[in-house]
Amino acid sequence: MAEHFDIIIIGGGPAGLTAAIYARRAGKTVLLLEKEGFGGQIASSPNVENFPGFPSISGAELADRLYDQACGLGAQIDLEEVLEVQDGSIKTVSTDYGSYSCTALILATGMKHRTLGLPGEDALSGISFCAVCDGAFYAGKDVVVCGGGNTALQDALFLSELCRHVTVIHRRTDFRGDPILVERLQRLENVSFILPAEVVGLHSQDSVLTGLVLQDTISGTRSNLAVSGLFEAVGQLPEQRLAASLVPVDADGFVPAGENCLTPAKGIFVAGDCRSKEVRQLTTACADGAVAALAACKYCSNT
Ligand SMILES: Cc1cc2nc3c(=O)[nH]c(=O)nc-3n(C[C@H](O)[C@H](O)[C@H](O)COP(=O)(O)OP(=O)(O)OC[C@H]3O[C@@H](n4cnc5c(N)ncnc54)[C@H](O)[C@@H]3O)c2cc1C
């Protein structure tokens, strides 16, 4: 028979780990299932400067701290991908390793990388979505960071310390990211900008990226740029597959729940970036984790 938990949390990002902390502190049995790496998106951030109480902390360290706190409180945390959930008064959660059952379920499945959608993009080496994870492979080389938000700017700052040259390519003339990060980049000698431009093609040899085709988004003029690495930071999409099998999702793939994190399905709660909301940040993900966990605890106690 499947091992039973009061609450199963799907996703080990900030929302899921915070939910585990709150649910354990309320005395519930908790299983958290994560498919890739604990900490979710933030684990790939070189530097976080807006999490209250931590003026500057690496995403990896923040992720470790959240993990240790949830584990220390007695949450069972496993590296398994949830493939399917069968809803009912008792829910059955199937993973690539086995099956578990629970009374309440928290969906905290977050977001995944958006890609540029270029031919050959999936098959080439030399393309990365995580400067912290892969930056060291490009030490002393020329790389491009594509994107205009804080992630792209932080990635460029991080890579400027390792790489010979970093070119930031963005399709608009101004950045969405914080001006303070743009100013820091502008002061660096080994960083340059190509704006407004898009990457519209890839050059490769033996399945290794060797260069990019760029297009000026105003004039349409095309040019080539030789590079060893392309770091894509062009946004995120919700991880909607599992959620969509259980609860309604909106046209963009987010679960349309309010601040109370309730879904129309009894005993299923949603937390973090996969919920439809205005601000997707660490603080709001953690807040959702707390709210969803307390609602799930109440549901378990009343069931
Ligand atoms: C590079 C980068 C830098 C950022 N920097 C900042 C910053 O400085 N400050 C800030 O406030 N915010 C920052 N953010 C945003 C912040 O990281 C997110 O808002 C936050 O991580 C959302 O947390 P979450 O738990 O909702 O989702 P996520 O972090 O996306 O975590 C969801 C987790 O669920 C897992 N999962 C999905 N499906 C399954 C499944 N079927 N089975 C098991 N596990 C599954 C995923 O693998 C993932 O680990 C940054 C994001 C990125 C990408």
Short mmCIF file of C-alpha atoms and ligand atoms in Angstrom, two decimals:
data_model
loop_
_atom_site.label_atom_id
_atom_site.label_comp_id
_atom_site.label_asym_id
_atom_site.label_seq_id
_atom_site.Cartn_x
_atom_site.Cartn_y
_atom_site.Cartn_z
CA MET A 1 0.00 0.00 0.00
CA ALA A 2 1.20 3.53 -0.82
CA GLU A 3 2.77 5.39 2.12
CA HIS A 4 0.31 8.04 3.35
CA PHE A 5 1.10 11.67 4.27
CA ASP A 6 -1.19 14.43 5.51
CA ILE A 7 0.23 16.77 2.87
CA ILE A 8 2.21 16.16 -0.31
CA ILE A 9 3.92 19.18 -1.86
CA ILE A 10 4.90 19.03 -5.52
CA GLY A 11 7.88 21.29 -6.21
CA GLY A 12 10.93 22.08 -4.10
CA GLY A 13 11.30 25.78 -4.93
CA PRO A 14 10.88 28.57 -2.36
CA ALA A 15 7.07 28.15 -2.33
CA GLY A 16 7.17 24.37 -1.79
CA LEU A 17 9.95 24.48 0.82
CA THR A 18 8.19 27.26 2.74
CA ALA A 19 4.97 25.23 2.65
CA ALA A 20 6.90 22.27 4.08
CA ILE A 21 8.26 24.43 6.92
CA TYR A 22 4.80 25.72 7.85
CA ALA A 23 3.08 22.33 7.56
CA ARG A 24 5.71 20.60 9.73
CA ARG A 25 5.51 23.33 12.34
CA ALA A 26 1.75 22.67 12.43
CA GLY A 27 2.51 19.00 13.16
CA LYS A 28 1.42 17.47 9.83
CA THR A 29 3.26 14.67 8.06
CA VAL A 30 4.77 16.09 4.90
CA LEU A 31 6.31 14.68 1.73
CA LEU A 32 7.90 17.15 -0.70
CA LEU A 33 8.73 15.89 -4.19
CA GLU A 34 11.17 17.75 -6.44
CA LYS A 35 12.15 16.62 -9.92
CA GLU A 36 15.36 18.55 -10.63
CA GLY A 37 17.09 20.46 -7.88
CA PHE A 38 16.06 21.90 -4.54
CA GLY A 39 15.51 25.65 -4.49
CA GLY A 40 13.83 25.85 -7.90
CA GLN A 41 14.64 28.84 -10.09
CA ILE A 42 16.48 30.78 -7.41
CA ALA A 43 19.20 28.13 -7.14
CA SER A 44 20.57 29.43 -10.46
CA SER A 45 20.73 33.08 -9.38
CA PRO A 46 24.26 34.36 -8.74
CA ASN A 47 23.16 36.98 -6.27
CA VAL A 48 19.90 37.83 -4.53
CA GLU A 49 19.68 41.31 -3.08
CA ASN A 50 15.99 41.73 -2.33
CA PHE A 51 15.17 38.93 0.11
CA PRO A 52 14.47 40.65 3.43
CA GLY A 53 17.10 39.96 6.05
CA PHE A 54 19.75 39.03 3.47
CA PRO A 55 21.26 42.13 1.79
CA SER A 56 23.26 39.83 -0.50
CA ILE A 57 23.12 36.05 -0.73
CA SER A 58 23.70 33.60 -3.56
CA GLY A 59 20.60 31.79 -4.79
CA ALA A 60 22.30 28.45 -4.11
CA GLU A 61 22.95 29.34 -0.46
CA LEU A 62 19.38 30.55 0.01
CA ALA A 63 18.13 27.30 -1.52
CA ASP A 64 20.36 25.25 0.83
CA ARG A 65 19.09 27.18 3.84
CA LEU A 66 15.45 26.62 2.89
CA TYR A 67 16.12 22.93 2.28
CA ASP A 68 17.97 22.48 5.59
CA GLN A 69 15.20 24.25 7.50
CA ALA A 70 12.44 22.09 5.99
CA CYS A 71 14.48 18.90 6.49
CA GLY A 72 15.42 19.89 10.03
CA LEU A 73 11.74 20.20 10.90
CA GLY A 74 11.14 16.63 9.73
CA ALA A 75 9.71 17.02 6.24
CA GLN A 76 10.45 14.03 4.01
CA ILE A 77 12.03 15.47 0.88
CA ASP A 78 12.69 13.26 -2.15
CA LEU A 79 14.13 13.86 -5.59
CA GLU A 80 11.36 12.36 -7.72
CA GLU A 81 9.29 13.68 -10.60
CA VAL A 82 5.55 13.62 -10.10
CA LEU A 83 4.05 12.16 -13.25
CA GLU A 84 0.39 11.87 -12.31
CA VAL A 85 -2.07 12.61 -9.53
CA GLN A 86 -5.37 10.85 -9.00
CA ASP A 87 -7.78 13.14 -7.21
CA GLY A 88 -10.28 11.95 -4.60
CA SER A 89 -10.83 12.24 -0.84
CA ILE A 90 -7.46 10.47 -0.64
CA LYS A 91 -5.14 11.58 -3.47
CA THR A 92 -2.63 9.25 -5.10
CA VAL A 93 0.60 10.77 -6.34
CA SER A 94 2.65 8.70 -8.81
CA THR A 95 6.30 9.48 -9.46
CA ASP A 96 9.11 7.98 -11.50
CA TYR A 97 9.98 5.92 -8.37
CA GLY A 98 6.66 4.94 -6.80
CA SER A 99 3.29 6.01 -5.42
CA TYR A 100 2.22 7.89 -2.30
CA SER A 101 -1.11 9.02 -0.93
CA CYS A 102 -2.17 12.17 0.87
CA THR A 103 -5.15 14.03 2.25
CA ALA A 104 -4.12 17.47 0.91
CA LEU A 105 -1.96 18.39 -2.05
CA ILE A 106 -0.01 21.59 -2.70
CA LEU A 107 0.97 22.40 -6.27
CA ALA A 108 4.15 24.49 -6.19
CA THR A 109 5.48 23.58 -9.61
CA GLY A 110 6.72 27.06 -10.56
CA MET A 111 8.05 28.07 -13.96
CA LYS A 112 10.44 26.73 -16.58
CA HIS A 113 12.73 28.53 -19.07
CA ARG A 114 11.37 30.09 -22.22
CA THR A 115 13.61 29.38 -25.22
CA LEU A 116 14.33 31.51 -28.29
CA GLY A 117 12.71 28.87 -30.49
CA LEU A 118 15.55 28.77 -33.03
CA PRO A 119 16.22 25.81 -35.32
CA GLY A 120 18.89 23.55 -33.76
CA GLU A 121 18.64 25.23 -30.35
CA ASP A 122 17.84 22.01 -28.47
CA ALA A 123 20.61 19.96 -30.02
CA LEU A 124 23.65 22.27 -29.78
CA SER A 125 26.17 22.43 -27.00
CA GLY A 126 27.14 25.99 -26.09
CA ILE A 127 23.63 27.10 -25.13
CA SER A 128 22.75 27.51 -21.47
CA PHE A 129 19.94 28.81 -19.30
CA CYS A 130 21.99 29.05 -16.12
CA ALA A 131 25.10 31.21 -15.82
CA VAL A 132 25.82 29.97 -12.29
CA CYS A 133 25.63 26.32 -13.33
CA ASP A 134 27.52 26.54 -16.64
CA GLY A 135 29.55 29.77 -16.55
CA ALA A 136 32.80 28.00 -15.59
CA PHE A 137 32.75 26.08 -18.91
CA TYR A 138 33.22 29.42 -20.70
CA ALA A 139 36.09 30.82 -18.62
CA GLY A 140 38.30 33.02 -20.85
CA LYS A 141 35.85 32.78 -23.77
CA ASP A 142 33.46 35.20 -25.49
CA VAL A 143 29.80 34.78 -24.61
CA VAL A 144 26.45 36.43 -25.22
CA VAL A 145 23.64 36.95 -22.74
CA CYS A 146 20.27 37.40 -24.40
CA GLY A 147 17.50 39.17 -22.45
CA GLY A 148 16.55 42.45 -20.82
CA GLY A 149 15.40 41.60 -17.30
CA ASN A 150 17.20 41.21 -13.98
CA THR A 151 18.10 37.61 -14.72
CA ALA A 152 19.95 38.59 -17.91
CA LEU A 153 21.71 41.49 -16.17
CA GLN A 154 22.75 39.36 -13.16
CA ASP A 155 23.97 36.65 -15.51
CA ALA A 156 26.07 39.17 -17.46
CA LEU A 157 27.62 40.49 -14.24
CA PHE A 158 28.43 36.97 -13.08
CA LEU A 159 29.91 35.95 -16.45
CA SER A 160 31.99 39.15 -16.73
CA GLU A 161 34.16 37.80 -13.91
CA LEU A 162 34.88 34.54 -15.77
CA CYS A 163 34.69 35.25 -19.47
CA ARG A 164 36.93 37.26 -21.79
CA HIS A 165 34.02 39.26 -23.14
CA VAL A 166 30.28 39.38 -22.50
CA THR A 167 27.87 40.89 -25.03
CA VAL A 168 24.36 41.64 -23.83
CA ILE A 169 21.76 41.45 -26.58
CA HIS A 170 18.26 42.78 -25.99
CA ARG A 171 15.43 43.38 -28.42
CA ARG A 172 14.51 46.80 -26.97
CA THR A 173 16.55 49.95 -26.42
CA ASP A 174 15.90 50.02 -22.69
CA PHE A 175 16.11 47.28 -20.07
CA ARG A 176 13.28 45.91 -17.93
CA GLY A 177 15.80 45.07 -15.22
CA ASP A 178 17.00 47.33 -12.41
CA PRO A 179 18.93 50.44 -13.56
CA ILE A 180 21.52 49.78 -10.84
CA LEU A 181 22.49 46.53 -12.56
CA VAL A 182 22.69 48.24 -15.98
CA GLU A 183 24.99 50.89 -14.49
CA ARG A 184 27.24 48.23 -12.97
CA LEU A 185 27.54 46.53 -16.36
CA GLN A 186 28.21 49.80 -18.19
CA ARG A 187 31.26 50.36 -15.98
CA LEU A 188 32.86 47.03 -16.97
CA GLU A 189 35.45 47.01 -19.74
CA ASN A 190 34.73 43.47 -20.92
CA VAL A 191 30.97 44.00 -21.32
CA SER A 192 29.26 45.53 -24.36
CA PHE A 193 25.66 45.89 -25.49
CA ILE A 194 23.96 45.31 -28.82
CA LEU A 195 20.52 46.98 -28.77
CA PRO A 196 17.90 46.71 -30.09
CA ALA A 197 18.63 43.32 -31.60
CA GLU A 198 17.41 39.75 -31.65
CA VAL A 199 19.19 36.46 -32.12
CA VAL A 200 17.58 35.02 -35.25
CA GLY A 201 19.97 32.20 -36.12
CA LEU A 202 22.75 29.97 -34.83
CA HIS A 203 26.04 28.94 -36.45
CA SER A 204 27.60 25.66 -35.40
CA GLN A 205 30.27 23.14 -36.20
CA ASP A 206 30.10 19.48 -35.10
CA SER A 207 27.02 20.29 -32.96
CA VAL A 208 28.89 23.02 -31.05
CA LEU A 209 27.73 26.65 -31.18
CA THR A 210 30.24 28.91 -32.94
CA GLY A 211 28.26 32.08 -33.61
CA LEU A 212 24.97 33.94 -33.79
CA VAL A 213 23.00 35.69 -36.51
CA LEU A 214 21.71 38.98 -35.12
CA GLN A 215 19.00 41.23 -36.49
CA ASP A 216 18.52 44.88 -35.61
CA THR A 217 14.87 45.04 -34.53
CA ILE A 218 14.40 48.54 -36.05
CA SER A 219 16.36 48.48 -39.30
CA GLY A 220 16.17 44.72 -39.91
CA THR A 221 19.91 44.67 -40.72
CA ARG A 222 21.54 41.30 -40.09
CA SER A 223 25.06 40.61 -38.80
CA ASN A 224 27.11 37.70 -37.48
CA LEU A 225 28.82 37.45 -34.11
CA ALA A 226 31.32 34.70 -33.25
CA VAL A 227 30.76 33.34 -29.71
CA SER A 228 31.48 30.25 -27.66
CA GLY A 229 28.43 30.45 -25.45
CA LEU A 230 24.88 31.78 -25.52
CA PHE A 231 23.09 32.31 -22.21
CA GLU A 232 19.36 32.67 -22.76
CA ALA A 233 17.48 34.71 -20.16
CA VAL A 234 14.32 35.54 -22.06
CA GLY A 235 11.69 34.74 -19.48
CA GLN A 236 9.79 31.85 -18.03
CA LEU A 237 6.66 29.82 -18.74
CA PRO A 238 4.49 28.10 -16.12
CA GLU A 239 4.97 24.36 -15.52
CA GLN A 240 1.36 23.68 -16.37
CA ARG A 241 1.14 20.01 -17.41
CA LEU A 242 0.41 18.53 -14.00
CA ALA A 243 -1.72 21.44 -12.77
CA ALA A 244 -3.84 21.35 -15.92
CA SER A 245 -4.68 17.69 -15.28
CA LEU A 246 -6.16 18.58 -11.88
CA VAL A 247 -7.52 22.14 -11.87
CA PRO A 248 -8.47 24.79 -14.42
CA VAL A 249 -5.57 26.86 -15.78
CA ASP A 250 -5.84 30.24 -17.52
CA ALA A 251 -4.89 30.98 -21.14
CA ASP A 252 -1.23 31.47 -20.13
CA GLY A 253 -1.10 28.22 -18.15
CA PHE A 254 -1.29 29.67 -14.62
CA VAL A 255 -3.69 28.36 -11.96
CA PRO A 256 -6.23 31.16 -11.37
CA ALA A 257 -6.37 31.16 -7.56
CA GLY A 258 -6.62 34.16 -5.25
CA GLU A 259 -4.34 35.17 -2.38
CA ASN A 260 -5.89 32.34 -0.32
CA CYS A 261 -4.23 29.79 -2.68
CA LEU A 262 -7.46 27.75 -2.91
CA THR A 263 -8.38 25.91 -6.11
CA PRO A 264 -11.84 24.63 -7.06
CA ALA A 265 -10.64 21.05 -6.33
CA LYS A 266 -11.20 19.96 -2.71
CA GLY A 267 -7.93 19.55 -0.85
CA ILE A 268 -5.76 20.91 -3.68
CA PHE A 269 -3.91 24.17 -3.06
CA VAL A 270 -1.58 26.18 -5.29
CA ALA A 271 1.45 28.24 -4.28
CA GLY A 272 4.15 30.34 -5.90
CA ASP A 273 4.93 31.27 -9.47
CA CYS A 274 2.49 28.75 -10.98
CA ARG A 275 -0.42 30.73 -9.47
CA SER A 276 -1.88 33.57 -11.54
CA LYS A 277 -0.68 36.79 -9.91
CA GLU A 278 1.03 40.09 -10.59
CA VAL A 279 4.36 39.73 -8.81
CA ARG A 280 6.50 36.60 -9.12
CA GLN A 281 9.31 36.93 -6.64
CA LEU A 282 10.86 35.04 -3.74
CA THR A 283 8.87 36.95 -1.16
CA THR A 284 5.55 36.27 -2.89
CA ALA A 285 6.44 32.60 -3.48
CA CYS A 286 7.27 32.14 0.20
CA ALA A 287 4.11 34.00 1.21
CA ASP A 288 2.04 31.67 -0.95
CA GLY A 289 3.81 28.66 0.54
CA ALA A 290 2.81 29.76 4.04
CA VAL A 291 -0.80 30.51 3.07
CA ALA A 292 -1.27 27.28 1.12
CA ALA A 293 0.28 25.17 3.90
CA LEU A 294 -1.93 26.65 6.61
CA ALA A 295 -5.01 26.17 4.41
CA ALA A 296 -3.95 22.57 3.73
CA CYS A 297 -3.40 21.95 7.47
CA LYS A 298 -6.90 23.28 8.21
CA TYR A 299 -8.34 21.06 5.48
CA CYS A 300 -6.60 17.98 6.94
CA SER A 301 -7.82 18.77 10.45
CA ASN A 302 -11.43 19.18 9.26
CA THR A 303 -11.47 16.09 7.03
C1 LIG B 1 17.94 33.37 -12.58
C2 LIG B 1 16.82 33.86 -11.67
C3 LIG B 1 17.08 34.85 -10.75
C4 LIG B 1 16.07 35.29 -9.91
N1 LIG B 1 16.38 36.24 -8.99
C5 LIG B 1 15.44 36.66 -8.12
C6 LIG B 1 15.78 37.62 -7.12
O1 LIG B 1 16.91 38.12 -7.05
N2 LIG B 1 14.80 37.98 -6.24
C7 LIG B 1 13.53 37.45 -6.30
O2 LIG B 1 12.70 37.80 -5.47
N3 LIG B 1 13.20 36.54 -7.24
C8 LIG B 1 14.12 36.13 -8.15
N4 LIG B 1 13.79 35.22 -9.11
C9 LIG B 1 12.41 34.68 -9.12
C10 LIG B 1 12.24 33.58 -8.05
O3 LIG B 1 13.31 32.67 -8.17
C11 LIG B 1 10.91 32.88 -8.24
O4 LIG B 1 9.87 33.82 -8.09
C12 LIG B 1 10.74 31.76 -7.22
O5 LIG B 1 11.78 30.80 -7.35
C13 LIG B 1 9.40 31.05 -7.41
O6 LIG B 1 9.35 29.99 -6.52
P1 LIG B 1 8.37 28.75 -6.76
O7 LIG B 1 8.65 27.80 -5.65
O8 LIG B 1 6.99 29.22 -6.95
O9 LIG B 1 8.77 28.12 -8.17
P2 LIG B 1 10.15 27.54 -8.71
O10 LIG B 1 11.30 28.24 -8.12
O11 LIG B 1 9.98 27.56 -10.19
O12 LIG B 1 10.17 26.05 -8.19
C14 LIG B 1 9.29 25.08 -8.68
C15 LIG B 1 9.91 23.71 -8.53
O13 LIG B 1 8.95 22.71 -8.88
C16 LIG B 1 9.63 21.64 -9.51
N5 LIG B 1 8.67 20.86 -10.29
C17 LIG B 1 7.92 21.28 -11.35
N6 LIG B 1 7.15 20.25 -11.81
C18 LIG B 1 7.44 19.17 -11.01
C19 LIG B 1 6.99 17.82 -10.99
N7 LIG B 1 6.09 17.35 -11.87
N8 LIG B 1 7.49 16.98 -10.04
C20 LIG B 1 8.39 17.43 -9.13
N9 LIG B 1 8.87 18.71 -9.12
C21 LIG B 1 8.39 19.56 -10.03
C22 LIG B 1 10.66 22.36 -10.39
O14 LIG B 1 11.72 21.48 -10.75
C23 LIG B 1 11.10 23.50 -9.47
O15 LIG B 1 12.25 23.15 -8.71
C24 LIG B 1 14.76 34.75 -9.98
C25 LIG B 1 14.50 33.77 -10.96
C26 LIG B 1 15.50 33.32 -11.79
C27 LIG B 1 15.21 32.27 -12.84
#
